[in-house]
Short mmCIF file of C-alpha atoms and ligand atoms in Angstrom, two decimals:
data_model
loop_
_atom_site.label_atom_id
_atom_site.label_comp_id
_atom_site.label_asym_id
_atom_site.label_seq_id
_atom_site.Cartn_x
_atom_site.Cartn_y
_atom_site.Cartn_z
CA MET O 686 -105.76 21.58 -105.23
CA LEU O 687 -109.45 20.76 -104.87
CA GLN O 688 -110.58 18.73 -107.86
CA SER O 689 -114.16 18.68 -109.04
CA HIS O 690 -115.43 15.64 -110.94
CA ASN O 691 -118.57 15.17 -113.00
CA PRO O 692 -120.75 12.77 -110.97
CA ALA O 693 -122.34 11.40 -114.16
CA THR O 694 -119.12 10.56 -116.01
CA GLY O 695 -116.28 10.77 -113.52
CA GLU O 696 -114.44 13.26 -115.78
CA LEU O 697 -112.42 16.03 -114.15
CA VAL O 698 -114.41 19.25 -114.61
CA GLY O 699 -111.76 21.51 -113.11
CA GLU O 700 -109.89 22.41 -109.96
CA VAL O 701 -109.40 25.31 -107.60
CA ALA O 702 -106.72 26.02 -105.04
CA THR O 703 -107.62 24.74 -101.57
CA THR O 704 -107.40 27.63 -99.11
CA PRO O 705 -104.74 27.00 -96.47
CA VAL O 706 -106.37 27.10 -93.05
CA SER O 707 -103.55 29.38 -91.92
CA GLU O 708 -104.75 32.08 -94.37
CA ILE O 709 -108.35 32.24 -93.23
CA ASP O 710 -107.81 34.79 -90.45
CA ALA O 711 -106.17 37.19 -92.90
CA ILE O 712 -109.01 36.71 -95.40
CA VAL O 713 -111.52 37.59 -92.68
CA GLU O 714 -109.49 40.69 -91.77
CA ARG O 715 -109.53 41.79 -95.44
CA ALA O 716 -113.30 41.41 -95.36
CA ARG O 717 -113.47 43.47 -92.18
CA ALA O 718 -111.46 46.28 -93.74
CA ALA O 719 -113.60 46.28 -96.91
CA GLN O 720 -116.85 46.23 -94.94
CA VAL O 721 -116.43 49.78 -93.59
CA GLU O 722 -116.85 51.51 -96.94
CA TRP O 723 -119.40 48.96 -98.10
CA ASP O 724 -121.57 49.89 -95.13
CA ALA O 725 -120.98 53.59 -95.69
CA MET O 726 -122.32 53.34 -99.26
CA GLY O 727 -125.85 52.89 -98.00
CA VAL O 728 -128.36 50.22 -98.82
CA GLU O 729 -129.67 51.81 -102.05
CA ALA O 730 -126.20 52.07 -103.59
CA ARG O 731 -125.36 48.52 -102.54
CA GLY O 732 -128.62 47.37 -104.07
CA ALA O 733 -127.87 49.10 -107.38
CA LEU O 734 -124.49 47.34 -107.63
CA LEU O 735 -125.99 43.97 -106.74
CA VAL O 736 -128.75 44.37 -109.34
CA THR O 737 -126.11 45.04 -112.03
CA ALA O 738 -123.98 42.15 -110.81
CA CYS O 739 -126.75 39.57 -110.55
CA LYS O 740 -128.19 40.44 -113.97
CA ARG O 741 -124.86 39.25 -115.38
CA LEU O 742 -125.67 35.80 -114.00
CA VAL O 743 -128.79 35.76 -116.16
CA ASP O 744 -126.79 36.87 -119.23
CA ARG O 745 -124.39 33.96 -118.66
CA SER O 746 -126.93 31.41 -117.51
CA GLU O 747 -126.33 29.02 -120.43
CA ASP O 748 -122.60 28.66 -119.73
CA LEU O 749 -122.94 28.73 -115.96
CA GLY O 750 -125.83 26.26 -116.13
CA LYS O 751 -123.65 23.85 -118.11
CA LEU O 752 -120.88 24.16 -115.54
CA LEU O 753 -123.37 23.58 -112.74
CA THR O 754 -124.76 20.44 -114.40
CA ARG O 755 -121.32 19.05 -115.21
CA GLU O 756 -120.21 19.61 -111.64
CA MET O 757 -123.35 18.59 -109.75
CA GLY O 758 -125.30 16.38 -112.14
CA LYS O 759 -128.81 17.84 -112.20
CA PRO O 760 -130.62 18.09 -115.56
CA LEU O 761 -129.34 20.98 -117.65
CA ALA O 762 -132.69 22.81 -117.76
CA SER O 763 -132.69 22.81 -113.94
CA GLY O 764 -129.07 23.95 -113.87
CA ILE O 765 -129.77 26.88 -116.18
CA GLY O 766 -132.98 27.64 -114.29
CA GLU O 767 -131.10 27.73 -110.99
CA VAL O 768 -128.56 30.22 -112.35
CA LYS O 769 -131.33 32.41 -113.79
CA SER O 770 -133.20 32.36 -110.50
CA CYS O 771 -130.30 34.29 -108.92
CA GLY O 772 -130.87 37.26 -111.20
CA SER O 773 -134.22 37.17 -112.95
CA SER O 774 -136.10 38.90 -110.13
CA ILE O 775 -133.13 40.70 -108.62
CA ALA O 776 -134.63 44.21 -108.81
CA ALA O 777 -137.69 43.10 -106.86
CA ASP O 778 -135.55 41.04 -104.45
CA VAL O 779 -133.38 44.05 -103.69
CA GLU O 780 -136.44 46.31 -103.27
CA GLY O 781 -137.80 43.83 -100.71
CA MET O 782 -134.52 43.88 -98.80
CA ILE O 783 -134.32 47.69 -98.81
CA ALA O 784 -137.85 47.82 -97.40
CA ALA O 785 -137.05 45.22 -94.73
CA LEU O 786 -133.91 47.10 -93.64
CA ARG O 787 -135.32 50.64 -93.68
CA PRO O 788 -135.19 52.40 -90.28
CA GLU O 789 -138.56 52.48 -88.54
CA VAL O 790 -139.80 55.16 -86.18
CA VAL O 791 -141.90 54.11 -83.20
CA GLU O 792 -143.41 56.70 -80.86
CA ASP O 793 -145.36 56.69 -77.65
CA LYS O 794 -146.54 59.69 -75.63
CA HIS O 795 -143.09 60.59 -74.39
CA ILE O 796 -140.43 58.88 -76.50
CA ARG O 797 -139.52 58.75 -80.15
CA THR O 798 -137.43 55.71 -81.10
CA THR O 799 -135.73 55.02 -84.38
CA GLN O 800 -135.10 51.37 -84.95
CA TYR O 801 -132.05 50.91 -87.19
CA ARG O 802 -130.87 47.69 -88.79
CA ASP O 803 -127.09 47.82 -88.93
CA PRO O 804 -124.69 45.26 -90.40
CA TYR O 805 -123.00 42.84 -88.06
CA GLY O 806 -119.65 43.15 -89.83
CA VAL O 807 -118.26 39.99 -91.44
CA CYS O 808 -120.62 37.16 -92.31
CA ALA O 809 -119.39 33.63 -92.98
CA ALA O 810 -121.63 31.79 -95.46
CA ILE O 811 -121.20 28.01 -95.54
CA THR O 812 -123.23 26.18 -98.16
CA PRO O 813 -124.11 22.70 -99.51
CA TRP O 814 -123.85 21.22 -103.00
CA ASN O 815 -127.43 20.35 -103.92
CA PHE O 816 -128.36 23.86 -105.11
CA PRO O 817 -124.78 24.97 -105.61
CA ILE O 818 -125.43 28.49 -106.88
CA SER O 819 -128.78 29.39 -105.33
CA MET O 820 -127.73 28.41 -101.79
CA PRO O 821 -124.65 30.69 -101.87
CA HIS O 822 -126.82 33.39 -103.46
CA TRP O 823 -129.53 33.18 -100.80
CA MET O 824 -126.98 33.59 -98.03
CA CYS O 825 -124.64 36.13 -99.69
CA LEU O 826 -127.24 38.49 -101.18
CA PRO O 827 -129.13 39.45 -98.00
CA ALA O 828 -125.88 39.53 -96.01
CA LEU O 829 -124.32 41.95 -98.51
CA MET O 830 -127.46 44.06 -98.79
CA ALA O 831 -127.46 44.55 -95.02
CA GLY O 832 -123.94 45.97 -95.32
CA ASN O 833 -121.89 42.99 -94.23
CA ALA O 834 -118.82 41.71 -96.02
CA VAL O 835 -119.05 38.00 -96.78
CA VAL O 836 -116.59 35.12 -96.78
CA LEU O 837 -118.23 32.22 -98.60
CA LYS O 838 -117.18 28.61 -98.14
CA PRO O 839 -119.09 26.53 -100.65
CA SER O 840 -119.27 22.76 -100.58
CA GLU O 841 -116.09 20.96 -101.55
CA GLU O 842 -118.28 18.97 -104.00
CA THR O 843 -119.17 22.04 -106.07
CA PRO O 844 -116.40 24.64 -105.77
CA LEU O 845 -116.31 25.67 -109.44
CA ILE O 846 -119.85 26.99 -109.82
CA ALA O 847 -119.56 28.83 -106.49
CA GLN O 848 -116.29 30.41 -107.58
CA ALA O 849 -117.90 31.40 -110.89
CA TYR O 850 -120.75 33.05 -108.94
CA VAL O 851 -118.29 35.04 -106.84
CA ASP O 852 -116.22 35.99 -109.91
CA VAL O 853 -119.27 37.35 -111.75
CA LEU O 854 -120.36 39.43 -108.75
CA ASN O 855 -116.81 40.65 -108.20
CA GLU O 856 -116.75 42.18 -111.67
CA VAL O 857 -119.01 44.80 -110.07
CA LEU O 858 -118.49 44.71 -106.28
CA PRO O 859 -115.68 46.55 -104.45
CA THR O 860 -112.63 44.42 -103.65
CA GLY O 861 -112.79 42.35 -100.48
CA VAL O 862 -116.53 42.60 -99.91
CA LEU O 863 -117.23 39.08 -101.20
CA GLN O 864 -114.48 36.46 -100.96
CA CYS O 865 -114.56 32.73 -101.49
CA ILE O 866 -112.48 30.13 -99.71
CA HIS O 867 -112.28 26.47 -100.70
CA GLY O 868 -111.96 23.22 -98.80
CA ALA O 869 -113.97 20.86 -96.64
CA ASP O 870 -114.59 20.53 -92.89
CA ASP O 871 -111.21 21.96 -91.87
CA GLN O 872 -111.78 25.20 -93.76
CA GLY O 873 -115.39 25.33 -92.51
CA LYS O 874 -114.29 24.91 -88.89
CA ALA O 875 -111.54 27.49 -89.25
CA LEU O 876 -113.96 30.00 -90.75
CA VAL O 877 -116.44 29.45 -87.91
CA ALA O 878 -113.61 29.91 -85.39
CA ALA O 879 -112.25 33.04 -87.10
CA ASN O 880 -113.18 36.61 -86.19
CA VAL O 881 -116.54 36.57 -87.99
CA ASP O 882 -119.68 38.10 -86.53
CA LEU O 883 -122.38 35.92 -88.06
CA ILE O 884 -122.45 32.45 -89.55
CA ALA O 885 -125.10 31.68 -92.16
CA PHE O 886 -125.10 27.94 -92.74
CA THR O 887 -127.17 25.72 -94.99
CA GLY O 888 -126.45 22.01 -94.75
CA SER O 889 -126.99 18.94 -92.65
CA ARG O 890 -128.44 18.84 -89.15
CA GLU O 891 -125.28 17.17 -87.83
CA VAL O 892 -122.94 19.91 -89.06
CA GLY O 893 -125.44 22.58 -88.00
CA LYS O 894 -125.27 21.28 -84.42
CA LYS O 895 -121.47 21.32 -84.48
CA ILE O 896 -121.45 24.92 -85.69
CA LEU O 897 -123.90 25.97 -83.00
CA GLN O 898 -121.69 24.34 -80.36
CA SER O 899 -118.59 26.07 -81.74
CA CYS O 900 -120.36 29.43 -81.60
CA ALA O 901 -121.51 29.10 -78.01
CA GLY O 902 -118.19 30.26 -76.54
CA ASP O 903 -118.41 33.81 -77.85
CA LEU O 904 -122.12 33.86 -78.71
CA LYS O 905 -121.66 34.39 -82.43
CA ARG O 906 -124.90 34.83 -84.32
CA VAL O 907 -125.96 31.82 -86.38
CA VAL O 908 -128.51 31.16 -89.07
CA LEU O 909 -129.01 27.44 -89.69
CA GLU O 910 -131.03 25.99 -92.57
CA LEU O 911 -130.83 22.24 -92.05
CA GLY O 912 -131.99 18.90 -93.35
CA GLY O 913 -135.47 17.43 -93.40
CA LYS O 914 -137.46 14.21 -93.56
CA ASP O 915 -140.57 15.57 -95.19
CA PRO O 916 -143.81 13.63 -94.93
CA MET O 917 -146.60 13.45 -97.50
CA LEU O 918 -150.05 12.55 -96.21
CA VAL O 919 -152.48 10.96 -98.64
CA LEU O 920 -155.79 11.35 -96.83
CA ASP O 921 -158.91 9.32 -97.24
CA GLY O 922 -160.66 10.57 -100.39
CA ALA O 923 -157.54 11.98 -102.09
CA ASP O 924 -157.16 11.74 -105.87
CA LEU O 925 -154.72 8.84 -105.90
CA GLU O 926 -153.47 9.32 -109.44
CA SER O 927 -152.43 12.96 -108.94
CA CYS O 928 -150.95 11.99 -105.55
CA GLY O 929 -148.84 9.31 -107.26
CA VAL O 930 -147.57 11.80 -109.82
CA PHE O 931 -146.81 14.41 -107.16
CA ALA O 932 -144.99 11.87 -104.98
CA ALA O 933 -142.82 10.75 -107.90
CA ASN O 934 -141.94 14.30 -108.85
CA ASN O 935 -141.21 15.38 -105.30
CA SER O 936 -139.26 12.26 -104.31
CA PHE O 937 -137.12 12.02 -107.46
CA ARG O 938 -136.48 15.72 -108.30
CA ASN O 939 -132.76 16.47 -108.25
CA ALA O 940 -132.37 12.70 -107.69
CA GLY O 941 -133.99 13.20 -104.28
CA GLN O 942 -131.18 15.50 -103.21
CA VAL O 943 -133.52 18.26 -102.06
CA CYS O 944 -134.05 19.31 -98.46
CA VAL O 945 -137.84 19.25 -99.01
CA SER O 946 -137.96 15.97 -100.92
CA THR O 947 -140.90 13.76 -100.06
CA GLU O 948 -139.16 11.07 -97.97
CA ARG O 949 -142.10 9.49 -96.11
CA ILE O 950 -145.54 8.85 -97.60
CA TYR O 951 -148.45 7.95 -95.31
CA VAL O 952 -151.44 6.39 -97.03
CA GLY O 953 -154.48 4.50 -95.74
CA LYS O 954 -154.40 0.71 -96.16
CA SER O 955 -157.42 0.64 -98.47
CA SER O 956 -155.86 3.21 -100.83
CA ALA O 957 -152.30 1.87 -100.79
CA ASP O 958 -152.44 -0.52 -103.77
CA ALA O 959 -153.95 2.01 -106.16
CA PHE O 960 -151.68 4.82 -104.94
CA ILE O 961 -148.55 2.66 -105.30
CA ARG O 962 -149.60 1.62 -108.81
CA HIS O 963 -149.83 5.28 -109.89
CA LEU O 964 -146.57 6.12 -108.10
CA CYS O 965 -144.74 3.26 -109.82
CA ASN O 966 -146.11 4.26 -113.22
CA ALA O 967 -144.86 7.80 -112.68
CA ALA O 968 -141.49 6.45 -111.47
CA ALA O 969 -141.18 4.26 -114.57
CA ALA O 970 -141.69 7.31 -116.78
CA LYS O 971 -138.56 9.01 -115.37
CA THR O 972 -135.41 8.84 -117.47
CA VAL O 973 -132.21 8.41 -115.50
CA GLY O 974 -128.94 9.64 -116.95
CA ASP O 975 -126.38 12.37 -117.48
CA GLY O 976 -127.96 15.76 -116.88
CA MET O 977 -126.44 17.01 -120.13
CA ASN O 978 -128.85 14.76 -122.08
CA SER O 979 -132.03 16.69 -122.73
CA GLU O 980 -134.31 13.73 -121.97
CA THR O 981 -132.85 13.16 -118.45
CA ASP O 982 -135.19 13.64 -115.49
CA VAL O 983 -133.04 12.09 -112.76
CA GLY O 984 -129.28 12.63 -112.63
CA PRO O 985 -126.61 10.92 -110.52
CA MET O 986 -125.88 11.03 -106.81
CA ILE O 987 -123.35 13.73 -106.03
CA SER O 988 -120.74 11.25 -104.76
CA THR O 989 -120.10 7.57 -104.17
CA ARG O 990 -120.45 8.30 -100.44
CA GLN O 991 -123.97 9.66 -100.96
CA ARG O 992 -124.86 6.77 -103.29
CA ASP O 993 -123.67 4.23 -100.73
CA HIS O 994 -125.61 5.94 -97.94
CA VAL O 995 -128.84 5.71 -99.98
CA LEU O 996 -128.25 2.09 -101.06
CA GLU O 997 -127.47 1.08 -97.48
CA GLN O 998 -130.78 2.55 -96.29
CA ILE O 999 -132.66 0.72 -99.08
CA ASP O 1000 -130.92 -2.59 -98.31
CA ALA O 1001 -131.54 -2.25 -94.56
CA ALA O 1002 -135.24 -1.49 -95.14
CA ILE O 1003 -135.59 -4.58 -97.34
CA ALA O 1004 -133.75 -6.70 -94.80
CA ASP O 1005 -136.24 -5.44 -92.19
CA GLY O 1006 -139.28 -6.40 -94.26
CA ALA O 1007 -139.95 -3.60 -96.77
CA THR O 1008 -140.47 -4.64 -100.40
CA LEU O 1009 -139.35 -3.07 -103.62
CA ALA O 1010 -142.31 -1.93 -105.66
CA HIS O 1011 -140.09 -0.27 -108.27
CA GLY O 1012 -136.40 0.38 -108.96
CA GLY O 1013 -133.92 -0.15 -106.18
CA GLN O 1014 -131.41 -2.52 -107.59
CA GLY O 1015 -129.94 -1.98 -111.03
CA HIS O 1016 -127.95 1.11 -110.11
CA HIS O 1017 -124.84 1.79 -112.12
CA GLY O 1018 -121.98 4.16 -111.40
CA GLN O 1019 -123.38 6.94 -109.24
CA PHE O 1020 -126.92 6.55 -110.60
CA ILE O 1021 -129.74 5.11 -108.50
CA MET O 1022 -132.98 4.15 -110.22
CA PRO O 1023 -136.10 5.92 -108.89
CA THR O 1024 -137.14 3.53 -106.15
CA VAL O 1025 -140.50 2.85 -104.52
CA LEU O 1026 -140.50 0.91 -101.25
CA ARG O 1027 -143.68 -0.37 -99.65
CA GLY O 1028 -144.19 -2.01 -96.30
CA VAL O 1029 -141.90 0.57 -94.70
CA THR O 1030 -142.49 0.87 -90.97
CA HIS O 1031 -141.97 3.82 -88.69
CA ASP O 1032 -139.01 2.29 -86.85
CA MET O 1033 -136.82 1.69 -89.95
CA ALA O 1034 -133.82 3.97 -90.49
CA ILE O 1035 -135.20 4.94 -93.91
CA ALA O 1036 -138.33 6.30 -92.18
CA LYS O 1037 -136.36 8.26 -89.59
CA GLU O 1038 -133.07 9.52 -91.03
CA GLU O 1039 -132.59 11.81 -94.00
CA THR O 1040 -132.10 9.74 -97.18
CA PHE O 1041 -131.35 12.43 -99.76
CA GLY O 1042 -131.80 10.07 -102.70
CA PRO O 1043 -134.49 9.07 -105.23
CA VAL O 1044 -136.51 6.89 -102.89
CA ALA O 1045 -140.27 7.07 -102.20
CA CYS O 1046 -141.15 5.19 -98.98
CA VAL O 1047 -144.75 4.18 -98.49
CA ILE O 1048 -146.00 3.63 -94.94
CA GLU O 1049 -149.51 2.22 -94.67
CA VAL O 1050 -151.70 3.59 -91.86
CA GLU O 1051 -155.08 2.78 -90.32
CA ASP O 1052 -156.51 6.27 -90.72
CA ASP O 1053 -155.73 9.97 -91.18
CA ALA O 1054 -155.18 10.46 -87.45
CA GLU O 1055 -152.39 7.87 -87.46
CA ALA O 1056 -150.84 9.54 -90.52
CA ILE O 1057 -150.72 12.88 -88.67
CA ARG O 1058 -149.30 11.30 -85.52
CA LEU O 1059 -146.51 9.48 -87.36
CA ALA O 1060 -145.74 12.45 -89.63
CA ASN O 1061 -145.12 14.56 -86.51
CA ASP O 1062 -143.05 11.92 -84.71
CA THR O 1063 -139.67 13.22 -85.90
CA PRO O 1064 -137.04 15.68 -84.74
CA PHE O 1065 -137.09 17.23 -88.23
CA GLY O 1066 -139.59 19.88 -89.27
CA LEU O 1067 -138.79 21.43 -92.63
CA GLY O 1068 -141.63 20.85 -95.10
CA ALA O 1069 -144.73 18.65 -95.24
CA VAL O 1070 -147.53 18.16 -97.74
CA VAL O 1071 -151.02 16.86 -97.31
CA PHE O 1072 -153.36 15.76 -100.09
CA GLY O 1073 -157.06 15.08 -99.83
CA PRO O 1074 -160.48 16.75 -99.83
CA GLN O 1075 -159.69 20.46 -99.36
CA LYS O 1076 -161.30 21.00 -95.95
CA ALA O 1077 -159.91 17.81 -94.44
CA ALA O 1078 -156.47 18.51 -95.93
CA GLU O 1079 -156.40 22.07 -94.55
CA ALA O 1080 -157.43 20.81 -91.11
CA ALA O 1081 -154.73 18.11 -91.19
CA GLY O 1082 -152.19 20.68 -92.42
CA ARG O 1083 -152.75 22.83 -89.33
CA LYS O 1084 -151.88 19.83 -87.16
CA LEU O 1085 -148.48 19.25 -88.78
CA ARG O 1086 -145.43 20.55 -86.93
CA ALA O 1087 -143.25 21.39 -89.97
CA GLY O 1088 -142.22 24.94 -90.88
CA MET O 1089 -143.78 24.90 -94.36
CA ILE O 1090 -146.93 22.94 -95.09
CA GLY O 1091 -148.43 22.54 -98.54
CA VAL O 1092 -152.11 21.63 -98.84
CA ASN O 1093 -152.77 19.85 -102.14
CA LYS O 1094 -149.52 21.40 -103.40
CA SER O 1095 -145.80 21.53 -102.68
CA CYS O 1096 -144.67 23.19 -99.44
CA GLY O 1097 -143.32 26.51 -100.76
CA GLY O 1098 -145.16 29.71 -99.71
CA ALA O 1099 -146.33 32.76 -101.64
CA GLU O 1100 -143.80 35.33 -102.87
CA GLY O 1101 -142.41 37.34 -99.97
CA THR O 1102 -142.82 34.59 -97.38
CA PRO O 1103 -139.68 33.02 -95.94
CA TRP O 1104 -138.29 29.52 -96.29
CA VAL O 1105 -138.42 28.23 -92.74
CA GLY O 1106 -137.63 25.05 -90.88
CA ALA O 1107 -139.13 24.12 -87.52
CA GLN O 1108 -137.66 21.89 -84.78
CA GLU O 1109 -134.20 20.54 -85.72
CA SER O 1110 -134.54 21.58 -89.38
CA GLY O 1111 -133.94 25.22 -88.84
CA TYR O 1112 -132.78 28.10 -86.79
CA GLY O 1113 -133.65 30.98 -89.03
CA PHE O 1114 -135.06 31.78 -92.44
CA HIS O 1115 -134.21 32.05 -96.11
CA GLY O 1116 -135.80 35.10 -97.71
CA GLY O 1117 -138.85 37.09 -96.74
CA LYS O 1118 -138.72 40.04 -94.36
CA GLU O 1119 -137.68 37.78 -91.47
CA GLY O 1120 -134.89 36.30 -93.55
CA HIS O 1121 -133.48 39.63 -94.71
CA ARG O 1122 -133.53 41.06 -91.21
CA GLN O 1123 -131.53 38.27 -89.63
CA PHE O 1124 -128.39 39.68 -91.29
CA ALA O 1125 -128.73 42.95 -89.37
CA GLN O 1126 -128.32 44.02 -85.76
CA VAL O 1127 -131.33 45.95 -84.45
CA ARG O 1128 -130.16 49.14 -82.76
CA LEU O 1129 -132.52 51.63 -81.14
CA VAL O 1130 -131.91 55.34 -80.73
CA SER O 1131 -134.50 57.00 -78.51
CA THR O 1132 -135.12 60.62 -77.59
CA ARG O 1133 -137.63 62.43 -75.41
CA LYS O 1134 -140.35 64.15 -77.38
P1 NAD Z 1771 -123.00 19.19 -94.97
O1 NAD Z 1771 -123.61 19.63 -93.69
O2 NAD Z 1771 -122.23 17.94 -95.00
O3 NAD Z 1771 -122.01 20.34 -95.52
C1 NAD Z 1771 -122.45 21.67 -95.72
C2 NAD Z 1771 -121.25 22.60 -95.69
O4 NAD Z 1771 -120.65 22.58 -94.40
C3 NAD Z 1771 -120.14 22.23 -96.68
O5 NAD Z 1771 -119.64 23.41 -97.24
C4 NAD Z 1771 -119.12 21.54 -95.78
O6 NAD Z 1771 -117.80 21.60 -96.27
C5 NAD Z 1771 -119.24 22.37 -94.51
N1 NAD Z 1771 -118.80 21.72 -93.27
C6 NAD Z 1771 -118.70 20.38 -93.01
N2 NAD Z 1771 -118.32 20.19 -91.73
C7 NAD Z 1771 -118.17 21.43 -91.17
C8 NAD Z 1771 -117.82 21.91 -89.87
N3 NAD Z 1771 -117.55 21.06 -88.86
N4 NAD Z 1771 -117.79 23.24 -89.66
C9 NAD Z 1771 -118.10 24.10 -90.64
N5 NAD Z 1771 -118.43 23.73 -91.90
C10 NAD Z 1771 -118.48 22.40 -92.15
O7 NAD Z 1771 -124.21 19.17 -96.04
P2 NAD Z 1771 -124.17 18.77 -97.58
O8 NAD Z 1771 -123.99 17.30 -97.71
O9 NAD Z 1771 -123.28 19.70 -98.31
O10 NAD Z 1771 -125.68 19.18 -98.02
C11 NAD Z 1771 -126.79 18.37 -97.83
C12 NAD Z 1771 -127.55 18.80 -96.58
O11 NAD Z 1771 -127.98 20.16 -96.71
C13 NAD Z 1771 -128.83 18.00 -96.38
O12 NAD Z 1771 -128.97 17.69 -95.02
C14 NAD Z 1771 -129.92 18.98 -96.83
O13 NAD Z 1771 -131.18 18.69 -96.30
C15 NAD Z 1771 -129.36 20.28 -96.37
N6 NAD Z 1771 -129.97 21.42 -97.06
C16 NAD Z 1771 -130.87 22.19 -96.38
C17 NAD Z 1771 -131.51 23.27 -97.03
C18 NAD Z 1771 -132.52 24.14 -96.32
O14 NAD Z 1771 -132.89 25.16 -96.86
N7 NAD Z 1771 -132.98 23.79 -95.13
C19 NAD Z 1771 -131.19 23.55 -98.36
C20 NAD Z 1771 -130.25 22.75 -99.01
C21 NAD Z 1771 -129.65 21.68 -98.35
#
């Protein structure tokens, strides 16, 4: 059995049966058989079923949100909000997918071509624990809408909420179209190796690379949404108080366990003291605790392994000359206090590798040009934010090499735009027309006019 423990209290939340690796081929074949009729239904009919199914998530968001928080640790309001986000705009989401998948006719003088978007067949969705219902949702929904059957392997840290998601949808969906398997790396590897046509993966850069390597042999399609090391640039002339508040919110949200957390902050030497003072004040205002308590802002680390990884990076940075401006020590259980480090330098591990914990690292720079240069000196490229006088911030934003750049705001784009990583942070999209279309094979049928 796969047991799931509450990271705040250690209590057993529940357990699910681990899927024997030897059964995964048969599960994929069941998906393949179910996919034929699912495809034949047509995109509108699939959409209608998925709207009905996903609205049930909203109806049950209180209970599912509690389960999510008990299993993963984030504050309850965020847990409930995450569940609701899978259904509250489902009609519009489905409309967008239908539009993205609709056949298009392209003509020249002599030829009329219809460009179809057909399902691949069976899609494997492999997901992380930090958004344990929305990540499965954002891989399963577009895959299903495109007419694929899906085998989901959620993180072994959060199997219960993923199973609950699948169970709710399966009250409405035909049998076999959406199945869930449970386990860790072994089940993930076996699913990647099985007879699936497309792998949609959200998780770490390291595992993403392994999956890509495994898929090279038979050229399976892959969608990879990977980790980040997002920079924040505080330009000369920025409002340092609002920058401090933003940095605290974006470094400590979900206890820093967010792919677009602010993990590196570049600020000019003359502004650093004032900025750090505001950042530390905002950090001190955060309440750390069990997500079930309504006053909690920052919950626990998902696991002792993740906690130790974060503490090791903090300790190594201090050993190398960084200083604690706030927090750091004083952790208990799986909780880490919101931590502000100053005197971080570009060569420290904490400035280069993903931390995924509640740590704001301040790197002092000579000028804005140095901030841009250091921000771009990374293999990652998920999000980035730049704060300062609007014109200067927009100009700096265009020089950043990330996939999503926020100017005087967080990095997310307007409704309808995709979630996209550049460089080693991504190999595809979440959402938007580009995201929906990556679950479909383009097929052209052309005739003479
Ligand atoms: P992880 O890569 O360790 O695991 C992700 C999933 O892959 C899990 O289900 C795991 O069991 C499975 N897995 C592990 N080894 C495998 C293998 N060899 N083959 C197939 N599957 C395997 O990531 P995690 O710790 O669950 O999640 C945190 C990571 O996810 C961070 O790096 C974070 O930045 C990233 N993330 C990215 C986004 C994004 O949109 N770019 C969103 C959320 C999380």
